[in-house]
Coordinates of C-alpha atoms and ligand atoms in Angstrom, one line a residue:
X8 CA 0.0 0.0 0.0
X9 CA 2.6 2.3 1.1
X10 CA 5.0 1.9 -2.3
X11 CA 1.5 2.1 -4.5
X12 CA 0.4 5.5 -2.5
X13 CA 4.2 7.1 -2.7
X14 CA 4.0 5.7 -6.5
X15 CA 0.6 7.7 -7.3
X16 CA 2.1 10.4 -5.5
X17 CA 5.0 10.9 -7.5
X18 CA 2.4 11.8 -10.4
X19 CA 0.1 14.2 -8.9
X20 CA 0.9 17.5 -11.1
X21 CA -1.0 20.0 -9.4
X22 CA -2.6 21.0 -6.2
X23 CA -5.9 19.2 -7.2
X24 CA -4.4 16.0 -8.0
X25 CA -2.7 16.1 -4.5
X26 CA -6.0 16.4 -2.7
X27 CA -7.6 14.0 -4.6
X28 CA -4.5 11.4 -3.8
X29 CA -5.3 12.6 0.1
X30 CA -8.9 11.6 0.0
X31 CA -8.1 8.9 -1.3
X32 CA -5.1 7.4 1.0
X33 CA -5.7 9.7 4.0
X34 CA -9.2 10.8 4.1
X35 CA -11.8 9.6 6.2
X36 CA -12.7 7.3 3.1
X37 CA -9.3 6.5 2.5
X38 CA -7.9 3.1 2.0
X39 CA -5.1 3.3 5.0
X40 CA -8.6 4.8 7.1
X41 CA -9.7 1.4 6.1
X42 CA -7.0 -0.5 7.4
X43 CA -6.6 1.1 10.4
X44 CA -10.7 0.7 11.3
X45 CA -9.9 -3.2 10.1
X46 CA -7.9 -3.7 13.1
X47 CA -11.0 -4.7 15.0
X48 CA -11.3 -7.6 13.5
X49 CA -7.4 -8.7 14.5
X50 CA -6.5 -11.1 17.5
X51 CA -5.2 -9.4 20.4
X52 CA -1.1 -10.0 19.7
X53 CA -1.8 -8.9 16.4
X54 CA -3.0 -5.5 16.7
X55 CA 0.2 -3.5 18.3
X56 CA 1.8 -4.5 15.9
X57 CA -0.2 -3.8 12.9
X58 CA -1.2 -0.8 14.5
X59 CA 1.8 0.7 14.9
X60 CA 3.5 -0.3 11.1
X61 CA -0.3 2.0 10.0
X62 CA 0.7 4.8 11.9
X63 CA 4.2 4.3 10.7
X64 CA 2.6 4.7 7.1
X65 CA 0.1 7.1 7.8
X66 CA 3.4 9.5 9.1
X67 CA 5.3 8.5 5.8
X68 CA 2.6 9.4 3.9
X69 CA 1.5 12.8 5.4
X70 CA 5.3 13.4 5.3
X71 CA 5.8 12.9 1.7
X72 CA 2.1 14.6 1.0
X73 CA 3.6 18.0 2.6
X74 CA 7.2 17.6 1.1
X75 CA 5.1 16.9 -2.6
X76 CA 2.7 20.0 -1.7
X77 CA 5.7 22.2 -1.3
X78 CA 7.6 21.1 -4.3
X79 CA 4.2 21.7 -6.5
X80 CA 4.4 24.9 -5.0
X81 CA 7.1 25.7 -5.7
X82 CA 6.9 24.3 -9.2
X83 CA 3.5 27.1 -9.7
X84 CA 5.6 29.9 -8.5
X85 CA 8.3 29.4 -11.2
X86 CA 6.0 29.1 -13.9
X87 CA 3.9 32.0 -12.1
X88 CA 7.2 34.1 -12.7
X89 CA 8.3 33.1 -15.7
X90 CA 4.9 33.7 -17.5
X91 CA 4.8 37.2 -16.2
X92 CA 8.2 38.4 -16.7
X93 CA 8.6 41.9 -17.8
X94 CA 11.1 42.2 -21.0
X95 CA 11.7 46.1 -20.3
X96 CA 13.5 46.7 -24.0
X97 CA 10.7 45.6 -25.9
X98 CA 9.4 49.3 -27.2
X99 CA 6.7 50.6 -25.2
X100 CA 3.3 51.7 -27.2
X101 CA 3.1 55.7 -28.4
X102 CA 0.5 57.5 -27.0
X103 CA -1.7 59.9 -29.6
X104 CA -2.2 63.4 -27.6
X105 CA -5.0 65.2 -29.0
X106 CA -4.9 68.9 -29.1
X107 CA -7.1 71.9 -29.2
X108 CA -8.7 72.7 -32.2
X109 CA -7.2 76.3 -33.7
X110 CA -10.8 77.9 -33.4
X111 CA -11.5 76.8 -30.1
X112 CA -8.1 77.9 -29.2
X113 CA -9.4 81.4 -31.0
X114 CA -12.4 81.7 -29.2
X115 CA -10.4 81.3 -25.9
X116 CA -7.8 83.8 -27.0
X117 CA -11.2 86.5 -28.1
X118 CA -12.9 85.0 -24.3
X119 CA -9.4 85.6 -22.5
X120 CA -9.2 89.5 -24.2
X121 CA -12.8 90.4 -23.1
X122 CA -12.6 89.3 -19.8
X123 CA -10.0 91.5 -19.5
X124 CA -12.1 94.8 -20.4
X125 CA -15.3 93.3 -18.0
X126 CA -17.3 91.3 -20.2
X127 CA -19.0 88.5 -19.4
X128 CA -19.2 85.3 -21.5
X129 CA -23.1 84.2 -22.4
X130 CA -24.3 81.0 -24.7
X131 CA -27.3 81.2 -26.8
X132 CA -29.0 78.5 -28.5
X133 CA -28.1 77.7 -32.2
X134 CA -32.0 76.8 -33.2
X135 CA -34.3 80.0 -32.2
X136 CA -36.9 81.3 -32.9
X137 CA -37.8 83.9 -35.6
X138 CA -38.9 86.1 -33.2
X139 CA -35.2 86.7 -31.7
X140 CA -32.8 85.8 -35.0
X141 CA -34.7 88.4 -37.0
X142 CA -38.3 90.0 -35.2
X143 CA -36.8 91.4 -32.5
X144 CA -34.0 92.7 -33.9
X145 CA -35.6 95.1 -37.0
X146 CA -35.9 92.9 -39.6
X147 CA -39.6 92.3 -40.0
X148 CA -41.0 89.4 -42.1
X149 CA -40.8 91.4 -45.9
X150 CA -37.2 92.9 -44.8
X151 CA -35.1 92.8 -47.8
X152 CA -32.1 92.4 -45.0
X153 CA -33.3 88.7 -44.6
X154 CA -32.2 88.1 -48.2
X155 CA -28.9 88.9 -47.0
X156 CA -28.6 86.0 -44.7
X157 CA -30.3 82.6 -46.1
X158 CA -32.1 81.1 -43.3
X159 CA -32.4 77.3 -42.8
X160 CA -35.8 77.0 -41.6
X161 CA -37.1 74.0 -39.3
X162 CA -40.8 75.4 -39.4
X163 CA -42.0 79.1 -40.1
X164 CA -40.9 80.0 -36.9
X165 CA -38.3 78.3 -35.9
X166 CA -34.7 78.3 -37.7
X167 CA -30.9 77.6 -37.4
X168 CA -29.4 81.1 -36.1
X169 CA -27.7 83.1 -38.7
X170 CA -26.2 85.3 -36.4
X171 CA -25.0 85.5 -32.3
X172 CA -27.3 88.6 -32.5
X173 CA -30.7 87.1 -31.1
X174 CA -28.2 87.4 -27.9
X175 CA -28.6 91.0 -27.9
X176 CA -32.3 90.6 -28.0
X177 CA -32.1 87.4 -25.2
X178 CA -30.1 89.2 -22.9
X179 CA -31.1 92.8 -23.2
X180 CA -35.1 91.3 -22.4
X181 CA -33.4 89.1 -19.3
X182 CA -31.7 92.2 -17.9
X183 CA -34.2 95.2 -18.5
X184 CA -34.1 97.5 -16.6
X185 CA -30.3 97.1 -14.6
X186 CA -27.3 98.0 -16.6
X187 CA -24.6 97.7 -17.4
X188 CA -24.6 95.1 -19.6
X189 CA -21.4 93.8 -20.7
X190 CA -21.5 90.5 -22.7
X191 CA -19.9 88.3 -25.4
X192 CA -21.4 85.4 -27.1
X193 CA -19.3 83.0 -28.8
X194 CA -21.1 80.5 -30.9
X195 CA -21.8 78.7 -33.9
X196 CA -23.8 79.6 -36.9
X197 CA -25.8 78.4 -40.2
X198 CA -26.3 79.9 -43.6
X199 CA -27.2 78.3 -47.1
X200 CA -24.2 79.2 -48.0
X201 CA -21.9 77.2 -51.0
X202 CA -19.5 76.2 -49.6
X203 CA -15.6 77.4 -50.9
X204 CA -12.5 79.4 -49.7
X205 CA -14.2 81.9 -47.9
X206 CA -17.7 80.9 -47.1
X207 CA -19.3 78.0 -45.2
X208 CA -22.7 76.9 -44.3
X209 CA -21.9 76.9 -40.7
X210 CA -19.0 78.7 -39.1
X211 CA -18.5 80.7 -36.0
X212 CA -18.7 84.3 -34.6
X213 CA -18.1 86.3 -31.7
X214 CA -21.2 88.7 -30.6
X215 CA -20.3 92.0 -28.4
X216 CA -22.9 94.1 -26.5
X217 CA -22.2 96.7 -24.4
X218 CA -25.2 99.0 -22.9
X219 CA -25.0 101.1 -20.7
X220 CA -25.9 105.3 -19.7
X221 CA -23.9 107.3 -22.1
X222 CA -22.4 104.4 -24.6
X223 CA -20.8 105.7 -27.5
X224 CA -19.2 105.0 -30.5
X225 CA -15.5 106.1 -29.0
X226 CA -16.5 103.1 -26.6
X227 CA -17.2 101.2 -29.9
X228 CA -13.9 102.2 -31.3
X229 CA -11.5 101.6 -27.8
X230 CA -12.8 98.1 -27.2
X231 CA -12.4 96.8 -30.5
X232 CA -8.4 98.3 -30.7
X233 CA -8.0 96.8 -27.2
X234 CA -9.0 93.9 -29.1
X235 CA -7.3 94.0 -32.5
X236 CA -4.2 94.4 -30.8
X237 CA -4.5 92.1 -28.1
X238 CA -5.2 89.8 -31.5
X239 CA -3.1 90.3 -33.8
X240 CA 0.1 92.7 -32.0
X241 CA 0.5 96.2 -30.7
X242 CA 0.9 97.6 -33.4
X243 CA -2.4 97.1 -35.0
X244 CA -4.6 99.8 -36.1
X245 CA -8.6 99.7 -36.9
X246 CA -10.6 101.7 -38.8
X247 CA -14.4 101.9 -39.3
X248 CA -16.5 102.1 -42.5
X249 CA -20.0 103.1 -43.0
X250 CA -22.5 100.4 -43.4
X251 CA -25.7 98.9 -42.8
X252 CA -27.3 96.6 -40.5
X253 CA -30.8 96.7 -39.3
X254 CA -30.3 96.2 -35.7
X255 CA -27.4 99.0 -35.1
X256 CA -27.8 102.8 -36.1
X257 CA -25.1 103.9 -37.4
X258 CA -23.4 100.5 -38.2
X259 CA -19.8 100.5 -39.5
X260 CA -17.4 97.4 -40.7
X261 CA -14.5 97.3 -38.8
X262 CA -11.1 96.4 -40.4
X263 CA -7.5 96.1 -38.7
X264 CA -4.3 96.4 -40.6
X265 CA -3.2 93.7 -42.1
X266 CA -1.1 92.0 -39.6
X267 CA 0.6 89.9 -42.8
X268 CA 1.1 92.5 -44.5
X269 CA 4.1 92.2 -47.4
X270 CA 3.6 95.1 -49.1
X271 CA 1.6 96.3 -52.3
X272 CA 1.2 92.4 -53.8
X273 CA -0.1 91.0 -50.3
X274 CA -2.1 87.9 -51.2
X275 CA -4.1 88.8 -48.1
X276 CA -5.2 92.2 -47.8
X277 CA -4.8 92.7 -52.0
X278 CA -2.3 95.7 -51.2
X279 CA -4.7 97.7 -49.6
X280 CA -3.3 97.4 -46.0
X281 CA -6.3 97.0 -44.4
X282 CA -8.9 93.4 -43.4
X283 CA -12.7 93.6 -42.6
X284 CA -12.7 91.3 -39.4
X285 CA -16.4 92.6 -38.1
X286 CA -19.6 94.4 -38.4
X287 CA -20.5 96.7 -35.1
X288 CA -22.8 99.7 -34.9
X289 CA -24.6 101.3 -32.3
X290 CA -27.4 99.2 -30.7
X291 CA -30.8 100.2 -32.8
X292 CA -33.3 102.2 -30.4
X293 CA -36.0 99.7 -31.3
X294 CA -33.8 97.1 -30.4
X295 CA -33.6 98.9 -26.9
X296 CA -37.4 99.5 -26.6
X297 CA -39.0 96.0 -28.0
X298 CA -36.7 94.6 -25.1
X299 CA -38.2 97.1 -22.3
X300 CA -35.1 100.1 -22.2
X301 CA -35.6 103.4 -23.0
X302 CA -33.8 104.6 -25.5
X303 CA -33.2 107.8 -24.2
X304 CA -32.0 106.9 -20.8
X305 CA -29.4 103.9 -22.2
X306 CA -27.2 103.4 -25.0
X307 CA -25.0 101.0 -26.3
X308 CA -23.1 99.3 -29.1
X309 CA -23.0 95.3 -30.5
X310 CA -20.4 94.1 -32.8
X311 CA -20.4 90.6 -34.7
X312 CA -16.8 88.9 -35.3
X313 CA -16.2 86.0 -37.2
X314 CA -14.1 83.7 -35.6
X315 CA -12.5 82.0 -38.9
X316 CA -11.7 85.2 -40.1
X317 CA -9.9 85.9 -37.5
X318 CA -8.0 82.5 -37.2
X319 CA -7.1 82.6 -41.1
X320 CA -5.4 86.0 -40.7
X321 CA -4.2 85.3 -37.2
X322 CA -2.4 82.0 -38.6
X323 CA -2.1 82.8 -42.5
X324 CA -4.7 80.4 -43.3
X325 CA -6.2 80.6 -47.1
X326 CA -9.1 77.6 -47.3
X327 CA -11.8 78.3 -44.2
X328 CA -12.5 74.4 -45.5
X329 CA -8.9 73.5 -43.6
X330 CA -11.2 74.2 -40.4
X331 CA -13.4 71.5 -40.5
X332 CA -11.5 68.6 -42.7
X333 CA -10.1 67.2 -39.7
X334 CA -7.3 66.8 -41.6
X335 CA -4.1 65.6 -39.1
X336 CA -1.5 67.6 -41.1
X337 CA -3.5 70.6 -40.6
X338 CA -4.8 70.2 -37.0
X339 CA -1.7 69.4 -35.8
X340 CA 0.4 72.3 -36.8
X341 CA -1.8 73.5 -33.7
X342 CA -1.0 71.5 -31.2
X343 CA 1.8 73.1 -29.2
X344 CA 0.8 74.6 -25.8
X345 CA -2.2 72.6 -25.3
Ligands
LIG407 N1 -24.9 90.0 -37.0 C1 -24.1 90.6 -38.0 C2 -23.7 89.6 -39.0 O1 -23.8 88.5 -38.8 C3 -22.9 91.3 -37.4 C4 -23.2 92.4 -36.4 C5 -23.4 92.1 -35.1 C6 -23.4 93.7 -36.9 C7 -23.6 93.1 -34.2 C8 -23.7 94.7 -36.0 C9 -23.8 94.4 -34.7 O2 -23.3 90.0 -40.1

């Protein structure tokens, strides 16, 4: 029994095996349990002797169980080790950092600028209503001015923002009667617009509105050169032209020197030294009023910027396409200081 047990023991590879050869030598099943309950049946001069070789066994057995168990253990360890050993010169993976897209980093830059003068940053929504894109801001239903911007309509009165300006109308309704009001709203977009170099059917601007007892145009002028230069350098100049929106009275287009300037054959400012970057006027009186101000106790002024203008000229960009390609080669000229 004892060389058949030591035998089976020998071949027990694992931790299970070696329970299973304990249950059945050992255990209370086992076949040396057996012998030793057999002893009953043995004559009297017999059973000392018996009795004692069966313990003898038993402690053999037990003995070479644990000296087995350990060596299995042992055995487990190894392989544990060798199976999770670390070959430190194999090359390690390369991680892909993403970066900030060059308008969002824009619109921080513009965010960044304006906190500095005291304005606030708002969000409107990008589908509004009508009454807020165009209504409330002067530009009734039969307005030729709508022409100038070609709405995407979800129903008849509800549409994709053309413009950040329903903000003015938003916020100035919110904030009747306390002032000042000192706001910017960066956000995105939509015209039916073909798309090519220089237009796109969804793109992003910068609104401005400042109102206020005694706002005027100087204001107007000072914040956007506080701007333009914090922009685009120090040495940047703006100048403002005459023009028409429905919303502002007077309105003006706003252009800065052109800050890449090379002379008379400039690619981007044609020679003439100067870039439109924005439209701005002096908030419309019935602007004022339909949102609850009287016109003759506040004043103010709004300005629109467009955000991709600003990036192309800021970075020398020619294709406002490059923006939204999500082309790699592209994006990633961007990505220092993250
Ligand atoms: N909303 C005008 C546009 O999109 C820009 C603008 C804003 C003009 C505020 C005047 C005042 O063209």
């Amino acid at each position: 029994l004892e060389r058949r047990a030591l035998q089976e023991l020998e071949q027990c590879e694992d931790s299970n095996q070696l329970e299973a050869w304990r249950l059945r030598f050992l255990g209370k099943k086992g076949q040396l349990t057996a012998v030793l309950r057999g002893m009953a049946k043995l004559s009297e001069d017999e059973r000392p002797r018996i009795g004692r070789l069966a313990n003898e066994i038993r402690d053999a057995l037990e003995e070479a169980r644990a000296s087995r168990q350990d060596a299995l253990k042992e055995e487990e360890r190894r392989r544990r080790l060798e199976s999770e050993r670390l070959d430190v010169t194999v090359p390690g993976w390369r991680f892909t950092v993403g970066g900030l897209h060059p308008l969002t980093r824009i619109i921080e830059e513009i965010e960044e600028i304006f906190l500095g003068m005291g304005f606030e940053i708002h969000e409107g929504p990008e589908v509004e209503l009508d009454y807020y894109n165009f209504e409330a801001l002067n530009i009734p239903k039969d307005h030729p001015a709508r022409d100038m911007q070609d709405t995407f309509y979800i129903t008849e009165e509800i549409l994709m923002r053309t413009h950040t300006s329903p903000m003015q109308a938003r916020t100035l309704e919110k904030t009747c009667p306390s002032v000042p009001v000192k706001i910017i709203v960066p956000g995105r977009v939509y015209r039916r617009d073909e798309d090519d170099a220089t237009h796109s059917h969804s793109f992003v601007q910068v609104e401005g509105l400042m109102v206020d007892r005694g706002v005027r145009m100087s204001d107007l002028k000072g914040v956007l050169t506080v701007f333009a230069r914090g922009m685009f350098g120090e040495d940047r100049q703006i100048r403002l032209r005459p023009s028409y929106f429905p919303f502002t009275e007077p309105s003006a287009e706003v252009d800065v020197s052109c800050p890449l300037c090379d002379g008379a054959g400039c690619r981007v400012c044609k020679g003439s030294g100067w870039i439109e970057i924005l439209g701005a006027g002096m908030v419309h009186p019935y602007v004022l009023e339909k949102a609850g101000y009287d016109p003759d106790e506040v004043s103010g002024f709004a300005f629109g910027l467009g955000v991709e203008r600003t990036a192309m000229l800021k970075y020398g960009i020619d294709d406002i396409r490059h923006f939204y390609m999500n082309d790699l080669h592209f994006l990633r000229q961007f990505r220092r200081g993250l």
